[in-house]
PDB file of C-alpha atoms in Angstrom:
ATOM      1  CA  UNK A  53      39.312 -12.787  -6.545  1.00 49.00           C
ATOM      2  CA  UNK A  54      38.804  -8.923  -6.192  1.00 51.00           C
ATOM      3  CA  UNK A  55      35.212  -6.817  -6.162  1.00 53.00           C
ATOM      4  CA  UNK A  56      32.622  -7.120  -9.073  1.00 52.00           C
ATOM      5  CA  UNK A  57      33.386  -4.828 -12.487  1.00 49.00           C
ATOM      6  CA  UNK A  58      32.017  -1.245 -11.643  1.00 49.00           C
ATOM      7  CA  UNK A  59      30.872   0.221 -15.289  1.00 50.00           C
ATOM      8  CA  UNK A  60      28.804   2.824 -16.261  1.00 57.00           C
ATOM      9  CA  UNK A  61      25.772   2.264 -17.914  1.00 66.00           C
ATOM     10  CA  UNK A  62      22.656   3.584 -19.265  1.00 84.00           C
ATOM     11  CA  UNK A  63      19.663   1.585 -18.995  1.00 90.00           C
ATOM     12  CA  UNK A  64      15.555   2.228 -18.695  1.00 93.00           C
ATOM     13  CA  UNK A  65      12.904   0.338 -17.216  1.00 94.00           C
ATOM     14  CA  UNK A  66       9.264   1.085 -18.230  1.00 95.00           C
ATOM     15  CA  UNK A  67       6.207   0.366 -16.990  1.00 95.00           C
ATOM     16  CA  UNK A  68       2.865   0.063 -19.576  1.00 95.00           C
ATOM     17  CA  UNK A  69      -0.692   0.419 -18.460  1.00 94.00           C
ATOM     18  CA  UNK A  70      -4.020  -0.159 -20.284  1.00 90.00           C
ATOM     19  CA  UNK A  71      -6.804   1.798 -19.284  1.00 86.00           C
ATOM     20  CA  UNK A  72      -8.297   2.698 -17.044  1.00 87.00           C
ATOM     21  CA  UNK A  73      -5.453   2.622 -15.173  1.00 91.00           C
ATOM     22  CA  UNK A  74      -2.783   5.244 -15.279  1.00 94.00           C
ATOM     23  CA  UNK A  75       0.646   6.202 -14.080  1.00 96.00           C
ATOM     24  CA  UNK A  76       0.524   9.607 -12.049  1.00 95.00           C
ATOM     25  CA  UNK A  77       3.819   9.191  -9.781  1.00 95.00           C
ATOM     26  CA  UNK A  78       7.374   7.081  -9.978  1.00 95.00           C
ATOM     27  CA  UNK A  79       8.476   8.269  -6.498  1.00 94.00           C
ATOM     28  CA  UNK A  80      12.063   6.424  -6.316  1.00 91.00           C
ATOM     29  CA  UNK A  81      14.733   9.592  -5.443  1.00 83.00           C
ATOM     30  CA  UNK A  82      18.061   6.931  -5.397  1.00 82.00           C
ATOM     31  CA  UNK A  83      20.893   7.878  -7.163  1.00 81.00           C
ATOM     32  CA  UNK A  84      21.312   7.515 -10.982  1.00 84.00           C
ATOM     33  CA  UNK A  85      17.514   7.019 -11.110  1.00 91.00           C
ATOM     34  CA  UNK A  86      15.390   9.372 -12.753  1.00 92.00           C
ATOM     35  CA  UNK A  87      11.742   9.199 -12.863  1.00 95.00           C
ATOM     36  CA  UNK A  88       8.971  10.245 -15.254  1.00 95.00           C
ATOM     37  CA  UNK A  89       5.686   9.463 -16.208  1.00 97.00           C
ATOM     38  CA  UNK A  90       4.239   9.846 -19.843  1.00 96.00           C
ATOM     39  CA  UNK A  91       1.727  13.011 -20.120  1.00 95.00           C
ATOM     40  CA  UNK A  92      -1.163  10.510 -21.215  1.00 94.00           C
ATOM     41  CA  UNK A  93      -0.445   8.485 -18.210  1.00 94.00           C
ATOM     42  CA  UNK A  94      -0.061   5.382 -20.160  1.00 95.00           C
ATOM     43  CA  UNK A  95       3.486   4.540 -18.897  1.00 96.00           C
ATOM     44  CA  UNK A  96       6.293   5.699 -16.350  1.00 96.00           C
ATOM     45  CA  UNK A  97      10.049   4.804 -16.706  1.00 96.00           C
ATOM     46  CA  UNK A  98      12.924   4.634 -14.472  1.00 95.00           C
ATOM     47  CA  UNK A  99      16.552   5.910 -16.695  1.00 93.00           C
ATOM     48  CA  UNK A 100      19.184   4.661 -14.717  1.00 91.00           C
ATOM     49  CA  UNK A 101      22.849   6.323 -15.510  1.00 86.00           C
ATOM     50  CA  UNK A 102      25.433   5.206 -13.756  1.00 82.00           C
ATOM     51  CA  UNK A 103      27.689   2.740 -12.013  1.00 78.00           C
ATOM     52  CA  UNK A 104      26.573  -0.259 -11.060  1.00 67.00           C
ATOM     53  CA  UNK A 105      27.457  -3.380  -9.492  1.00 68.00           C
ATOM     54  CA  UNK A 106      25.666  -6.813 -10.758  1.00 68.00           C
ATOM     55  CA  UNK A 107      23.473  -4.227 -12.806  1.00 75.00           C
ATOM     56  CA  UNK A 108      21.503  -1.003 -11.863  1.00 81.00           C
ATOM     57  CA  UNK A 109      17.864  -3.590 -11.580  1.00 82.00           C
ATOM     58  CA  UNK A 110      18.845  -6.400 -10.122  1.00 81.00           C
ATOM     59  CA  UNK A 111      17.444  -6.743  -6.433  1.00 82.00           C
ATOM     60  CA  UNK A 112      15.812  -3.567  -5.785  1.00 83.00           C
ATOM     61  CA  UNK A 113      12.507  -1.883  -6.261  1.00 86.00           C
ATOM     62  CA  UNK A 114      10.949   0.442  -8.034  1.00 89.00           C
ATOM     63  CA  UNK A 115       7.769   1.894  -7.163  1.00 91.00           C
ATOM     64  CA  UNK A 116       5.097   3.281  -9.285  1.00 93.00           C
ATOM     65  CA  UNK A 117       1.751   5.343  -8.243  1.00 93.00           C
ATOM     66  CA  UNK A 118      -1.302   4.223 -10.308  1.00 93.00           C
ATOM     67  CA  UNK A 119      -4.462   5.932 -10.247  1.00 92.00           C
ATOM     68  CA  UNK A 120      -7.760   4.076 -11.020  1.00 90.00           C
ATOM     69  CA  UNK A 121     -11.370   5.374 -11.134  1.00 88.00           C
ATOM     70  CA  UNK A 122     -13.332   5.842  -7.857  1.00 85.00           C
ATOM     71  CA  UNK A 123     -15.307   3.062  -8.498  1.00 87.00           C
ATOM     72  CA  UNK A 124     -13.066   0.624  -9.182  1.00 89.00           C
ATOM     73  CA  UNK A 125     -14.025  -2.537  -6.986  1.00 92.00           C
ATOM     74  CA  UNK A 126     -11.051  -3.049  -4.475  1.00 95.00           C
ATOM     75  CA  UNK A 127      -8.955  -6.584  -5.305  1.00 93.00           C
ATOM     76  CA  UNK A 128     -10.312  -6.109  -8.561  1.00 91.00           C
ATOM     77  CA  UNK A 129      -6.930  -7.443 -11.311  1.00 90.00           C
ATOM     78  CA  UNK A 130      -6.312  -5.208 -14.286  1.00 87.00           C
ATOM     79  CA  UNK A 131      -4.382  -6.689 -17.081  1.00 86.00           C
ATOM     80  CA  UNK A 132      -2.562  -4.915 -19.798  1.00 87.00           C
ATOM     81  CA  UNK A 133      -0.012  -4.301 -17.274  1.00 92.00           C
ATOM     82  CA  UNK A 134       4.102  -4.706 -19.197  1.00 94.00           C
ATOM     83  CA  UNK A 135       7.284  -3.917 -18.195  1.00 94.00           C
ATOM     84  CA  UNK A 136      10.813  -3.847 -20.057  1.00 95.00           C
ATOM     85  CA  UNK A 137      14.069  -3.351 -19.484  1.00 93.00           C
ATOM     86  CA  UNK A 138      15.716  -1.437 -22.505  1.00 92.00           C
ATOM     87  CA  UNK A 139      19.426  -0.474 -22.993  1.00 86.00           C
ATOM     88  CA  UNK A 140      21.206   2.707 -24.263  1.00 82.00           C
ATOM     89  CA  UNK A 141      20.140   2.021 -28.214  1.00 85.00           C
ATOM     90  CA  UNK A 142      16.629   0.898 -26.798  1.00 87.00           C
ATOM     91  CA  UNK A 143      17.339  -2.663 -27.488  1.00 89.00           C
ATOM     92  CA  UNK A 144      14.977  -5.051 -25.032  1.00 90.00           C
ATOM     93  CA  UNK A 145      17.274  -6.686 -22.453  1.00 88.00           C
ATOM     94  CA  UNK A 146      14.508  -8.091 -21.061  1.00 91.00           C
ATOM     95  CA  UNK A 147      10.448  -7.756 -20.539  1.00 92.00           C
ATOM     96  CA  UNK A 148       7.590  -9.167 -18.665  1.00 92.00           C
ATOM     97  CA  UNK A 149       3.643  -9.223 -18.060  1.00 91.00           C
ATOM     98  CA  UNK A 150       2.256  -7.663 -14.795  1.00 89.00           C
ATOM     99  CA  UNK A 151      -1.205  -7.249 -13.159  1.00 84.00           C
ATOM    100  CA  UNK A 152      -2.212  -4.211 -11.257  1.00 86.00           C
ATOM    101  CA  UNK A 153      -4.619  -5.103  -8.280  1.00 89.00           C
ATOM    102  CA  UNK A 154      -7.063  -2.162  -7.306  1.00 91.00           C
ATOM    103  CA  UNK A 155      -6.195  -1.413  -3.830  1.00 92.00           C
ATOM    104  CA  UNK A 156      -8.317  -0.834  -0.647  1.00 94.00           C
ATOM    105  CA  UNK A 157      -9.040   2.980   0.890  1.00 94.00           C
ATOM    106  CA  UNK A 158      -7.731   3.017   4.519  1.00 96.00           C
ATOM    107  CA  UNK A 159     -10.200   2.796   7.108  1.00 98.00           C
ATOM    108  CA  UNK A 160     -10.616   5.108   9.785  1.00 97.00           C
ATOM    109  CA  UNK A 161     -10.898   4.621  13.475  1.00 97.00           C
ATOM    110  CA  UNK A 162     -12.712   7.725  14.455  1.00 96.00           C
ATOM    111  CA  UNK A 163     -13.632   6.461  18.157  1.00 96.00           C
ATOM    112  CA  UNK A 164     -12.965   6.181  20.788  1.00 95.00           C
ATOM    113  CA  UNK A 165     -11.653   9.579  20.262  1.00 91.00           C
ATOM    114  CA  UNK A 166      -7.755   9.436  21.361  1.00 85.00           C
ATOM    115  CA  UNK A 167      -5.980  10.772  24.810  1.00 82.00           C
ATOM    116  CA  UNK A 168      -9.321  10.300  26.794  1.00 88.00           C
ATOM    117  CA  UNK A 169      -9.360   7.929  29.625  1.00 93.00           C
ATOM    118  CA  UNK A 170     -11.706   5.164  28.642  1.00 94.00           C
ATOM    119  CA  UNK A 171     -13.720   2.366  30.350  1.00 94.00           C
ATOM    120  CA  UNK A 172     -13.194  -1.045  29.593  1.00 94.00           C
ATOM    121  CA  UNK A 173     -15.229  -1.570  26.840  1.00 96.00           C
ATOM    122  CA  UNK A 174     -15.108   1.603  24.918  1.00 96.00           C
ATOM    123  CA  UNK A 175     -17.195   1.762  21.786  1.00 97.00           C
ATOM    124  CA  UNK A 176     -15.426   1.479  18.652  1.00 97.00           C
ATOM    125  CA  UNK A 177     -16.646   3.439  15.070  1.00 98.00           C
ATOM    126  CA  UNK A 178     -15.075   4.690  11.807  1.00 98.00           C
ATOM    127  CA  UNK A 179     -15.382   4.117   8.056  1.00 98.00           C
ATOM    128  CA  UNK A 180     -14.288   1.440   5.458  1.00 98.00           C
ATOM    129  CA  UNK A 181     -15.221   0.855   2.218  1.00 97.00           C
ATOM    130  CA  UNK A 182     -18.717  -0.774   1.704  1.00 97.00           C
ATOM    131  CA  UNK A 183     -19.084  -4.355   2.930  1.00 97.00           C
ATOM    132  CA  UNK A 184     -15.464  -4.622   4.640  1.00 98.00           C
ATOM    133  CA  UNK A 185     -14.680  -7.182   6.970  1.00 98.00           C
ATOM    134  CA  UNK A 186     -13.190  -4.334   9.786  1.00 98.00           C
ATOM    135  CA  UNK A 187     -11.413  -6.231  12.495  1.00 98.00           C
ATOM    136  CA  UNK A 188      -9.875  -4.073  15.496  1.00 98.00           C
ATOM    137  CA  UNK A 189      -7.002  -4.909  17.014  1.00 97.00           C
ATOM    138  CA  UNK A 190      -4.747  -3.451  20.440  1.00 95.00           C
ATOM    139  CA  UNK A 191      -0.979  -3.099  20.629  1.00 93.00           C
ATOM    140  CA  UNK A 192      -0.426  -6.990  21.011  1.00 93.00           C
ATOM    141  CA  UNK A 193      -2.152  -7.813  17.938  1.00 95.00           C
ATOM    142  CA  UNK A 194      -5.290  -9.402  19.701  1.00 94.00           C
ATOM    143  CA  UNK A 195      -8.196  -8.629  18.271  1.00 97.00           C
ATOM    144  CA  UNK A 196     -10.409  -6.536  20.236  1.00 96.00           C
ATOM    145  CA  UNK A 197     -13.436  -7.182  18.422  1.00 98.00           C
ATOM    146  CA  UNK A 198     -14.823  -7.066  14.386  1.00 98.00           C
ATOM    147  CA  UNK A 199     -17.704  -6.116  12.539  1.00 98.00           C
ATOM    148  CA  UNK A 200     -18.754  -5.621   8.448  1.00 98.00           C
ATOM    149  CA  UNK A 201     -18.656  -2.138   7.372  1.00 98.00           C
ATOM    150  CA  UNK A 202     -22.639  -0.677   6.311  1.00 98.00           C
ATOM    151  CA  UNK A 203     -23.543   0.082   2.741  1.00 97.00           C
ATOM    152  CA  UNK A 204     -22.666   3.892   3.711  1.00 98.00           C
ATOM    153  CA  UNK A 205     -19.333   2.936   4.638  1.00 97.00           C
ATOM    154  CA  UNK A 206     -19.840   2.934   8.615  1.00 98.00           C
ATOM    155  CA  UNK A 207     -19.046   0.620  10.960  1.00 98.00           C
ATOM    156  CA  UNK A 208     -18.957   0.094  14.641  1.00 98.00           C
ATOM    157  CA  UNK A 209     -18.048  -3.019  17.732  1.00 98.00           C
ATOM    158  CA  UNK A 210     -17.738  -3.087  20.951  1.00 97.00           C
ATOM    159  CA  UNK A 211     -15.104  -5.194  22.773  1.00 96.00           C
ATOM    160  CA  UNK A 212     -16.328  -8.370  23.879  1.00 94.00           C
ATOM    161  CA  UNK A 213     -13.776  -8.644  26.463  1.00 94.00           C
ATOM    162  CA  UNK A 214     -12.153  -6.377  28.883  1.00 95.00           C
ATOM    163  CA  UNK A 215      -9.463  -4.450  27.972  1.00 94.00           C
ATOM    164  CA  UNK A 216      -6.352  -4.291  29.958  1.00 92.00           C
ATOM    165  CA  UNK A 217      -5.922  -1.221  32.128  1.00 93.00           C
ATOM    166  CA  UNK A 218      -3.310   1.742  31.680  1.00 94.00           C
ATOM    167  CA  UNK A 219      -1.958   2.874  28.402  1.00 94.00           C
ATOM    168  CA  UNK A 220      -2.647   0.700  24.892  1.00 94.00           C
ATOM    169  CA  UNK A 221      -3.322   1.151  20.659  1.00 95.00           C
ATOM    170  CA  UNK A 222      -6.093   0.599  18.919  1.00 96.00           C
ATOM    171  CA  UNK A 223      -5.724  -0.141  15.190  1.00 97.00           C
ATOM    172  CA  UNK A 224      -8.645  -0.804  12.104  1.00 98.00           C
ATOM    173  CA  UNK A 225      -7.838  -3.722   9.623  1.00 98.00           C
ATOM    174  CA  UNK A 226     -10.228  -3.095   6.764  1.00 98.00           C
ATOM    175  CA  UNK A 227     -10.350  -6.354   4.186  1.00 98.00           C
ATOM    176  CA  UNK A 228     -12.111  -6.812   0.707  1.00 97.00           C
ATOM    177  CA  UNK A 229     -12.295  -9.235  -1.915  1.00 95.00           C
ATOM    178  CA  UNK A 230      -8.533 -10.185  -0.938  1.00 94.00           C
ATOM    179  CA  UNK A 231      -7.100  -7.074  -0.227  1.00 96.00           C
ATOM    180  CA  UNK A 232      -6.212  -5.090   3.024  1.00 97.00           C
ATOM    181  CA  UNK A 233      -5.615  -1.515   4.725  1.00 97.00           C
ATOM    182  CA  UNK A 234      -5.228  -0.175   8.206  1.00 97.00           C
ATOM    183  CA  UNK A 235      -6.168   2.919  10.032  1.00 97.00           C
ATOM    184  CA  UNK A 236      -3.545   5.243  11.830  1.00 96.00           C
ATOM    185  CA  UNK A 237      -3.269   4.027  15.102  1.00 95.00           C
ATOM    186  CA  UNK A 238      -4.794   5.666  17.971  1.00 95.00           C
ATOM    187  CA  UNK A 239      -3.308   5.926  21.682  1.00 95.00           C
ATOM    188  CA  UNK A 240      -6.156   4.776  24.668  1.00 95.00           C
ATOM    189  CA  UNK A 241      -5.974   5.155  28.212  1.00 95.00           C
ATOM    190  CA  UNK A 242      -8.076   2.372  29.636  1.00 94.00           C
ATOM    191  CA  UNK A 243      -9.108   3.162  33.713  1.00 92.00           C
TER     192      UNK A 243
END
């Protein structure tokens, strides 16, 4: 039995919004694909052209940027979301329903300030979005300690533990209403 039929084809996948979400970005650069969003931001489609083998949507992804307004709750579920999958002569080969959940800001982790040798229980501080659970964890995964972001968005803990001497990472876990983001991590010296 040889390979799978290689065939060209033509084929376009797009994704429908309501409002008040939009589509601002459809960031896949793989080849054959070509992305573009609508100018009122009400949909974004991916044109595949091309060869294929076991057809240009099967098994991958294909990411979309929404945008939302700024005060959008985070885990919040939008509906109105579709998506179809039309040929050449823009006959449906197949569709779907879709939700789009609001995501979370990234917290930051804005102390202890990074590359300065630290004692064992160094103060920890950022932001997160108002009334996140912020949990702070090393380069093992153990928590080093948690607290719930203030109704300005600031939060602080303080290990309740030692940490280990010598080199380590500190990274924020923000989490609201079912949804999650992390800080950049941050290199500590512990003495």
């Amino acid at each position: 039995m040889g390979a799978p039929a290689r065939h060209v084809v033509f084929s376009r996948l797009t994704l429908t919004v309501s409002a008040p979400a939009a589509v601002t970005g459809t960031p896949l650069a793989d080849g054959g694909y070509r992305g573009a969003v609508a100018a009122d931001g009400g949909s974004g489609t991916y044109t595949f052209s091309g060869t294929a083998t076991g057809g240009p949507w099967s098994g991958r992804t294909f990411p979309f940027v929404l945008s939302v307004p700024a005060n959008a709750v985070p885990g919040t579920r939008l509906s109105g979301c579709a998506m179809v999958v039309t040929d050449a002569g823009g006959s449906s080969r197949d569709e779907g329903a879709c939700t789009v959940t609001v995501g979370l800001p990234e917290p930051t982790l804005s102390q202890p300030p990074a590359g300065v040798p630290l004692g064992s229980r160094p103060r920890t501080a950022g932001t997160a979005y108002p009334g996140a659970q912020v949990s702070v964890r090393d380069q093992d995964e153990n928590e080093v300690c948690s607290t719930t972001a203030a109704a300005d968005g600031t939060w602080w803990c303080v290990p309740g533990t030692d940490l280990p001497a010598g080199a380590g990472r500190l990274q924020a876990t923000a989490t609201f209403n079912g949804v999650s983001a992390e800080s950049e991590q941050i290199r500590i010296t512990v003495t």
